[in-house]
Coordinates of C-alpha atoms and ligand atoms in Angstrom, one line a residue:
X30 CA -5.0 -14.1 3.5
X31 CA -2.7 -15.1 6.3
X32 CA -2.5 -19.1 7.0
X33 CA -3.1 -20.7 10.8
X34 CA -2.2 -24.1 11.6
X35 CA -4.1 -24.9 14.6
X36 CA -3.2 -28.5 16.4
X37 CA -6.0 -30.2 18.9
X38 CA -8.5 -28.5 16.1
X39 CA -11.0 -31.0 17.4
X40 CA -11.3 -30.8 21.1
X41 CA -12.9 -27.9 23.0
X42 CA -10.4 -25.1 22.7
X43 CA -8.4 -25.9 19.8
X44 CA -12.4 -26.2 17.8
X45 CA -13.0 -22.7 19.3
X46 CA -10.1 -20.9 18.1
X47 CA -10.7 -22.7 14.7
X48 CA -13.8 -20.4 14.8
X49 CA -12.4 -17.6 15.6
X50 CA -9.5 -17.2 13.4
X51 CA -11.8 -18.3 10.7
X52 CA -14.5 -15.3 12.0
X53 CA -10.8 -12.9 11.4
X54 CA -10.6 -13.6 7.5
X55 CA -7.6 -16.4 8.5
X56 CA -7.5 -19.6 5.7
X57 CA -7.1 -22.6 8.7
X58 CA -5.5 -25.9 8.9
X59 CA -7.1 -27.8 11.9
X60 CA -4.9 -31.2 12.7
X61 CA -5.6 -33.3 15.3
X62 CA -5.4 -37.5 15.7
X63 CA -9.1 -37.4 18.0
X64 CA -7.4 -39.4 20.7
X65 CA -9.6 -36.9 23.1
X66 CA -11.1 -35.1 20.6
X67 CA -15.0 -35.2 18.4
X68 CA -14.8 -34.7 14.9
X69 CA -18.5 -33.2 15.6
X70 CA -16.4 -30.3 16.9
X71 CA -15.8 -29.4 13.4
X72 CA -18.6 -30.9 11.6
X73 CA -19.7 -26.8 10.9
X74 CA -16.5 -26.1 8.8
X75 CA -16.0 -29.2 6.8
X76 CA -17.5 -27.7 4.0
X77 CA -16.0 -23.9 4.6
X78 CA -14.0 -23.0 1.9
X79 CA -11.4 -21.3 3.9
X80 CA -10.6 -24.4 6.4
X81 CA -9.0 -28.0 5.8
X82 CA -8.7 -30.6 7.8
X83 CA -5.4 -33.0 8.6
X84 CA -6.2 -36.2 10.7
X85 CA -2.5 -36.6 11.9
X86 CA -0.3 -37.3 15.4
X87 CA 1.7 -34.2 15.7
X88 CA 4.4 -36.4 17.8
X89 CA 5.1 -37.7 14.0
X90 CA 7.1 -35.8 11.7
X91 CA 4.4 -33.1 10.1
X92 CA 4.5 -32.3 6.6
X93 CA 2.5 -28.9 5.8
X94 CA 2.7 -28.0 1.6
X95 CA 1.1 -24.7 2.4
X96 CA 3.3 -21.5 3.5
X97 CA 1.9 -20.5 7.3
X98 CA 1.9 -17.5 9.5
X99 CA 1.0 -19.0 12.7
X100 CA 1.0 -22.0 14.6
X101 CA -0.9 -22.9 17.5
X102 CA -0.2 -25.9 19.1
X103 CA -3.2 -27.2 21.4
X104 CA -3.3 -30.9 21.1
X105 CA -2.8 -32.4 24.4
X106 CA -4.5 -34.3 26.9
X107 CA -6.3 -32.0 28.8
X108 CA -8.2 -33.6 31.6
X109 CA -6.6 -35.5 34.5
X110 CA -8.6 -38.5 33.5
X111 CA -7.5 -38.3 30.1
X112 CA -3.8 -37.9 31.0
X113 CA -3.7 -40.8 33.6
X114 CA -5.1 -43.4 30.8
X115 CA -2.3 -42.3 28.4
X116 CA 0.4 -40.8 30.4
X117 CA 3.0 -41.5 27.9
X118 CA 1.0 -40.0 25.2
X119 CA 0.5 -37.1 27.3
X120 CA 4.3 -37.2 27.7
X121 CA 5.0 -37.3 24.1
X122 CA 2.7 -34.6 22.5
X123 CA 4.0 -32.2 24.9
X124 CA 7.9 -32.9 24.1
X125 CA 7.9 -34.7 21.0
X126 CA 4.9 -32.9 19.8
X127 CA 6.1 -29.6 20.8
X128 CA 9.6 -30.1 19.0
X129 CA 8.1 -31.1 15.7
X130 CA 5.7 -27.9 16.0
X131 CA 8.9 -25.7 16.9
X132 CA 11.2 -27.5 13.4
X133 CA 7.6 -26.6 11.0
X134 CA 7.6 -23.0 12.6
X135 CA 11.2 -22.6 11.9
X136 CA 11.1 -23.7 8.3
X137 CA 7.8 -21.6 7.6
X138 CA 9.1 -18.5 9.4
X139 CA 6.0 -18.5 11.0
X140 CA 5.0 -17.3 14.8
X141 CA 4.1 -20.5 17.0
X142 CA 2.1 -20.1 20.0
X143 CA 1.6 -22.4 22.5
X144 CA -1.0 -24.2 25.0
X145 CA 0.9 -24.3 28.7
X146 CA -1.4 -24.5 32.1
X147 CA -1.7 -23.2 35.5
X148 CA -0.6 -26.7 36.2
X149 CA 3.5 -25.5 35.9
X150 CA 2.4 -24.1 39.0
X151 CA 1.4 -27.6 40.6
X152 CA -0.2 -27.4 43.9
X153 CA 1.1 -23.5 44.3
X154 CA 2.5 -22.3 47.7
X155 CA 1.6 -18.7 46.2
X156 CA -1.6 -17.1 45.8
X157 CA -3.1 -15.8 43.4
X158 CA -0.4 -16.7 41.0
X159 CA 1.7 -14.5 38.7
X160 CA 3.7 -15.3 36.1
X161 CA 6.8 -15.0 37.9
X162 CA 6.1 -18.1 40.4
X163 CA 8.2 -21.1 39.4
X164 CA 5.6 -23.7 40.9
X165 CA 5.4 -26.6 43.3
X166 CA 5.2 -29.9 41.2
X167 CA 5.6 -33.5 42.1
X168 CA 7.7 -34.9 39.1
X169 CA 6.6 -38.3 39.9
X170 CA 3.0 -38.0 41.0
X171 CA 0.0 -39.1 38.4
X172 CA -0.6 -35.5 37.1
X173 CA 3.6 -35.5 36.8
X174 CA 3.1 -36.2 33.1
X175 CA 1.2 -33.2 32.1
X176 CA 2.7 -30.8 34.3
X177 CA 6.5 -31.5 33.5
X178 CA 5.0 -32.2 30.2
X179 CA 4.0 -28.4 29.8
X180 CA 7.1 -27.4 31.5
X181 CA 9.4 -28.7 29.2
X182 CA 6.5 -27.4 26.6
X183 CA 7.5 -24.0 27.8
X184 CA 11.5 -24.4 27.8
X185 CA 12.2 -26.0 24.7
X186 CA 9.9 -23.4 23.2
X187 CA 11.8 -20.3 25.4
X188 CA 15.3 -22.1 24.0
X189 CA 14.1 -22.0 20.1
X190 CA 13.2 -18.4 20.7
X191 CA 16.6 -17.6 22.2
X192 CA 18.7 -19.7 19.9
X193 CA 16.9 -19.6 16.8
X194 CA 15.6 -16.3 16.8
X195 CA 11.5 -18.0 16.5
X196 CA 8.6 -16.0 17.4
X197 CA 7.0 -17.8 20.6
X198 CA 4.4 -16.7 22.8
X199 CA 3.4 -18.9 25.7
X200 CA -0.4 -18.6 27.0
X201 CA -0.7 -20.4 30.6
X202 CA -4.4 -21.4 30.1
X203 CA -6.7 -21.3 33.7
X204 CA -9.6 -23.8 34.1
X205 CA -11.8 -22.7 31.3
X206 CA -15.0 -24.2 29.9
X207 CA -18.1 -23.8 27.6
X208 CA -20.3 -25.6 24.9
X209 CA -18.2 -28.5 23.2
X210 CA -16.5 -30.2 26.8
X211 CA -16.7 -33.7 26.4
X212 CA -19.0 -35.0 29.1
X213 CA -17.2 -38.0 30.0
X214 CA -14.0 -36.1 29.8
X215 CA -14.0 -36.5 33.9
X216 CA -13.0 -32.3 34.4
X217 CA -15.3 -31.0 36.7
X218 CA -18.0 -28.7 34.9
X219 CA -19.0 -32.0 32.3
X220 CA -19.2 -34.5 35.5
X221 CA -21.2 -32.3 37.7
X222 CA -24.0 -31.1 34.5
X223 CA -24.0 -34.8 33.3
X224 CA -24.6 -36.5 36.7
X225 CA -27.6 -33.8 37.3
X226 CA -28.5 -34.8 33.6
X227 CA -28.8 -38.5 34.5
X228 CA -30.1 -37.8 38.1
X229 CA -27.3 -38.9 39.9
X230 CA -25.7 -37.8 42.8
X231 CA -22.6 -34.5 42.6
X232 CA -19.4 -36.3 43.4
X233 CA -17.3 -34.1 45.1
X234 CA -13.8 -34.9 45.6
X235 CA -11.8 -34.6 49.2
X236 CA -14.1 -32.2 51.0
X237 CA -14.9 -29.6 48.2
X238 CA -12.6 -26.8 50.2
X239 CA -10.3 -27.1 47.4
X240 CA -10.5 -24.1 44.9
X241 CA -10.6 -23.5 41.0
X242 CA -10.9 -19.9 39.3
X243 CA -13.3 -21.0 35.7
X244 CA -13.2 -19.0 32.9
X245 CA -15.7 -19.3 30.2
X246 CA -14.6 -20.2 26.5
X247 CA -15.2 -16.6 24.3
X248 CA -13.1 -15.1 27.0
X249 CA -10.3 -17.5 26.8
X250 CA -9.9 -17.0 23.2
X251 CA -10.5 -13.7 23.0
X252 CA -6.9 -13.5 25.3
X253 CA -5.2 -15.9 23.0
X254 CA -6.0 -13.9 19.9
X255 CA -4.6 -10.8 21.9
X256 CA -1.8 -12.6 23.2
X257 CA -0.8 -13.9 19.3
X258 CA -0.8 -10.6 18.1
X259 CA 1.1 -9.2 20.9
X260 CA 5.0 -8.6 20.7
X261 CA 5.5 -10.4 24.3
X262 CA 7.4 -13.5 24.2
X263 CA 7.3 -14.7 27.9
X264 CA 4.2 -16.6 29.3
X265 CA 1.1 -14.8 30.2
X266 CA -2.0 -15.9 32.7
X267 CA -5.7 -16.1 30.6
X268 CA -8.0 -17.3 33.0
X269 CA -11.0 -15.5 35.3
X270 CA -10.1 -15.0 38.9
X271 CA -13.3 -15.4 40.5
X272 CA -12.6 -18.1 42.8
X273 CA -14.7 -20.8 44.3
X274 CA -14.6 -23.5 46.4
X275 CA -15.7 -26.6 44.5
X276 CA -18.2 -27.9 47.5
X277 CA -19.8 -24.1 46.8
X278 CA -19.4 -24.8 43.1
X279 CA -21.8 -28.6 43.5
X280 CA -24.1 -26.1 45.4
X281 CA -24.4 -23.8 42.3
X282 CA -24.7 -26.6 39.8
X283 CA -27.8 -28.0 42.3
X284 CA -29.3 -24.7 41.9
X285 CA -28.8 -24.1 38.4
X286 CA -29.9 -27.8 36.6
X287 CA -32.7 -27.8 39.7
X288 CA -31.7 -31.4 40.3
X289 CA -33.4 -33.1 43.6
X290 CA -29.7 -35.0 43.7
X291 CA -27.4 -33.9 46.2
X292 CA -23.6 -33.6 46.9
X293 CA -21.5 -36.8 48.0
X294 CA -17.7 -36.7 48.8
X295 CA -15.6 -39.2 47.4
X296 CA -11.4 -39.6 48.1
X297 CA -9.5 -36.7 47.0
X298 CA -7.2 -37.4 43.9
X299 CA -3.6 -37.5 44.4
X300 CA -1.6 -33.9 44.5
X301 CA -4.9 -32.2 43.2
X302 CA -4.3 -28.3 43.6
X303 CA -5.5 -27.0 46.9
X304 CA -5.9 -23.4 45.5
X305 CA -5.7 -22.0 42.3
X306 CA -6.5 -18.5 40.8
X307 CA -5.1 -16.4 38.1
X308 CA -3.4 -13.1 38.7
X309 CA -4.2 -11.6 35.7
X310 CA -2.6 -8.3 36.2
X311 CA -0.1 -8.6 33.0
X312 CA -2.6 -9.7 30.9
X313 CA -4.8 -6.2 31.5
X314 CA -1.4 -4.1 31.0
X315 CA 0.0 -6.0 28.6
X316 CA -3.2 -7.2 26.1
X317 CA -6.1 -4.8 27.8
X318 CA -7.4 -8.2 28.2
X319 CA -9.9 -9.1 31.0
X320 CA -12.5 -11.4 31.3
X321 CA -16.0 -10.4 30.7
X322 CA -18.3 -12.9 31.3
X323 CA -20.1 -14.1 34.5
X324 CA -19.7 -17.9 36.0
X325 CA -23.7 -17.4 36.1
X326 CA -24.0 -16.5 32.8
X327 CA -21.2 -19.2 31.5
X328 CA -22.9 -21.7 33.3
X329 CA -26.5 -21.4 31.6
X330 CA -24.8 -21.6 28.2
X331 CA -22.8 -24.3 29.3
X332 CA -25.8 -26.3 30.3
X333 CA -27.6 -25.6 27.6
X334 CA -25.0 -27.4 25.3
X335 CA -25.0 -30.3 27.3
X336 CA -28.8 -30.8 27.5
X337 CA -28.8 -30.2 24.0
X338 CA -27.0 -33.6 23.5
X339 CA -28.5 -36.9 22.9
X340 CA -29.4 -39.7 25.6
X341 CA -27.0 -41.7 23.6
X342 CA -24.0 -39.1 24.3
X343 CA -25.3 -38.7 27.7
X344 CA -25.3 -42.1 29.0
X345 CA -21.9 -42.8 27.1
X346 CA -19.4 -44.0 29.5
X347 CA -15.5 -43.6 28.3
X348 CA -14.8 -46.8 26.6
X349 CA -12.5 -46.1 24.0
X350 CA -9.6 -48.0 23.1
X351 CA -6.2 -45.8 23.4
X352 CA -3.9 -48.5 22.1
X353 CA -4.4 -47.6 18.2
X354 CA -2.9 -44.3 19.2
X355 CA -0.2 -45.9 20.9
X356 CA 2.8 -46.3 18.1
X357 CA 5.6 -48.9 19.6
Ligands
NAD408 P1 -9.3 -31.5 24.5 O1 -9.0 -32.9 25.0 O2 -10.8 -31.2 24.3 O3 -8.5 -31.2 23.2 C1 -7.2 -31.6 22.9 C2 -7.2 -32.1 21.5 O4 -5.8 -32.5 21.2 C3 -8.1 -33.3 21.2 O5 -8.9 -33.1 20.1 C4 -7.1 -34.5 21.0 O6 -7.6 -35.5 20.1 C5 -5.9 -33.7 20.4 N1 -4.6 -34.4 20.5 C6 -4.1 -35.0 21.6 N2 -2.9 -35.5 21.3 C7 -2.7 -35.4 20.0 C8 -1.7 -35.7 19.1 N3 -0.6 -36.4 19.5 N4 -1.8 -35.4 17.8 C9 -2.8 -34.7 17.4 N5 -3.8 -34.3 18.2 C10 -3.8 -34.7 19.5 O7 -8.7 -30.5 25.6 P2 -8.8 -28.9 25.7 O8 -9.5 -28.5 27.0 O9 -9.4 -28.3 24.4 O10 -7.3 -28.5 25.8 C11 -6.6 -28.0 24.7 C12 -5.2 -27.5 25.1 O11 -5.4 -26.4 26.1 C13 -4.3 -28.5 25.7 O12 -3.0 -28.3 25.3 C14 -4.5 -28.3 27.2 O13 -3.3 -28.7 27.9 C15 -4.6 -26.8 27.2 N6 -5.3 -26.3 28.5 C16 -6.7 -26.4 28.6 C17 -7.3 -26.0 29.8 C18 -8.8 -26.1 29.9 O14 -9.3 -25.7 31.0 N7 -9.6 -26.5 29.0 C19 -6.5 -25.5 30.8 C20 -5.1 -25.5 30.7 C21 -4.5 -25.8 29.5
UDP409 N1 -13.7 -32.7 41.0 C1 -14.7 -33.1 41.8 N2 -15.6 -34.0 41.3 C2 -15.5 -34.5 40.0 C3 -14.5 -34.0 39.2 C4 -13.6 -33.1 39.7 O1 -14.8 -32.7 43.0 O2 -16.4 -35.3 39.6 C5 -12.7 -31.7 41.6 C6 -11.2 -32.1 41.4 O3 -10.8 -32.9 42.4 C7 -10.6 -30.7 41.4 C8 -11.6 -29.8 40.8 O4 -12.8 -30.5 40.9 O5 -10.3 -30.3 42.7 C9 -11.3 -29.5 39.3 O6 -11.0 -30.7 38.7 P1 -10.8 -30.8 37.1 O7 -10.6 -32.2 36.8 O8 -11.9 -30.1 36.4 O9 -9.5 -29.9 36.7 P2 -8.1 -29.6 37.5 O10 -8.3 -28.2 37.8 O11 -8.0 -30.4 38.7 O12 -7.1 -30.0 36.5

């Protein structure tokens, strides 16, 4: 039995991939310190004989007793809500984090994979976008902290393959989303299905031209899985390229949770993407990869989940306090 360490085990992805690699005969160690994450994400395998649990902040030294095969390193901050409350957090996990993932791997001669973004692309000049774009990012702007954070994510990871010889791979994740979002988490599938949940009004930010490409969950991992198992050590696109604009997007959400609330435009966040969609072309050569299910379909399973939750969870505003995460 091969052993998987899987970091951000209990947010939306990393709790997916937990899943998975437990549905593939793996034995897996989730870790994660819950600063975004739900321990109800994981509730289903605390009693699974083939999965532990390690509440821990990977931007601390990590001690594993267990050999391990693979590593995959999702803990992060993951909404831009979430990474403008704890920007240095989001700063840390993604450079301190990364380097302590990058020393276990090394010592366990195991394959690390990691969690970059279409975000290295920042606000791109080039459309769709390949692998081989280098980005437009503001350094110093709000979302600066995750995108540089994911950049330097990427090249400390590129320079431990090169110098130490370490298997990497490098998945550059596209807008993706399913059952287990948290619905306060501010990203824009949660806020528009909880505001038609409470009967409030579809806040759309700027003017809604702005565009986002969203991939549903199985599909997501499905690429991941590939892309572990792969022999390719330079990053690869996962996402679905069916592009909308997100004033056409409030329209479908309407529609779908048959809401009698309408759309209302708020002031657009600062250096939020203008365009973004995958090119997934290396992913189909390389992985045979593409994804297979529709927004339409996505979206009913995605609303189920959320009006499966309680009135308690829905009416929760984001009140938590960060600063017991926050080591001086
Ligand atoms: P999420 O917030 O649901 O999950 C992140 C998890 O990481 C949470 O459980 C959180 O508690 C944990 N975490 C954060 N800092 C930690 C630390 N220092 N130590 C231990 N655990 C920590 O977000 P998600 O959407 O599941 O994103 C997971 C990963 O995928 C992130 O690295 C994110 O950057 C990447 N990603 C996600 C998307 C997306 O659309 N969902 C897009 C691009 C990239
Ligand atoms: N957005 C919106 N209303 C909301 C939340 C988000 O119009 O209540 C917009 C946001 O400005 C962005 C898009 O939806 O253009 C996607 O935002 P999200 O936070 O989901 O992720 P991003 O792709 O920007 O990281």
């Amino acid at each position: 039995m091969k052993n998987v360490l899987i970091t951000g085990a209990a947010g939306f992805l990393g709790s997916h991939l937990c899943d998975r690699f437990i549905k593939e005969g793996f034995y897996v160690i989730g870790m994660d310190n819950f600063i975004t994450g739900d321990i109800r994400n994981l509730e289903h395998l605390q009693s699974h004989p083939n999965f532990e649990f390690i509440e821990h902040d990977v931007t601390q030294h990590i001690t594993i007793e267990k050999p391990l095969d693979y590593i995959l390193h999702f803990a992060s901050p993951a909404s831009p809500i979430d990474y403008l409350k704890i920007p240095i957090q989001t700063l840390k996990v993604g450079s301190l984090g990364t380097h302590n993932l990058l020393g276990l791997a090394k010592v366990k001669k195991a394959r690390l994979l990691i969690a970059s973004t279409s975000e290295v692309y920042g606000d791109p000049l080039v459309h769709p976008q390949n692998e081989s774009y280098y980005g437009n990012v503001n350094t110093i702007g709000p979302r600066g902290v995750y995108d540089e954070a994911k950049r330097f994510q990427e090249s400390i990871t590129m320079a431990y393959h090169r110098f130490h010889g370490l298997e990497t791979r490098i998945v550059r994740i596209f807008n993706t989303y399913g059952p287990r979002m948290r619905l306060n988490d501010g990203r824009v599938i949660p806020a528009f299905m909880g505001q038609a949940l409470r009967g409030e009004d579809l806040t759309v930010f700027g003017d809604g031209s702005q565009t986002r490409s969203f991939c549903y969950i199985d599909d997501q991992v499905e690429g991941i899985y590939k892309l572990l198992l792969s022999d390719y050590v330079y990053p690869v696109n996962i996402g679905n390229p069916n592009e909308i604009s997100i004033s056409d997007f409030a329209e479908e959400i309407i529609k779908l949770t048959n809401t009698s609330q309408k759309a209302v435009y708020k002031d657009l966040p600062v250096d939020d993407p203008m365009q973004r969609q995958p090119d997934i072309s290396l992913a189909k050569k390389l992985l045979n990869w593409e994804p297979k299910v529709s927004r339409e379909e996505g979206m009913k399973k995605t609303y189920a989940y959320f009006k499966s939750l309680s009135k308690e969870d829905l009416f929760k505003r984001d009140h938590r306090d960060f600063s017991k995460h926050i080591k001086p």
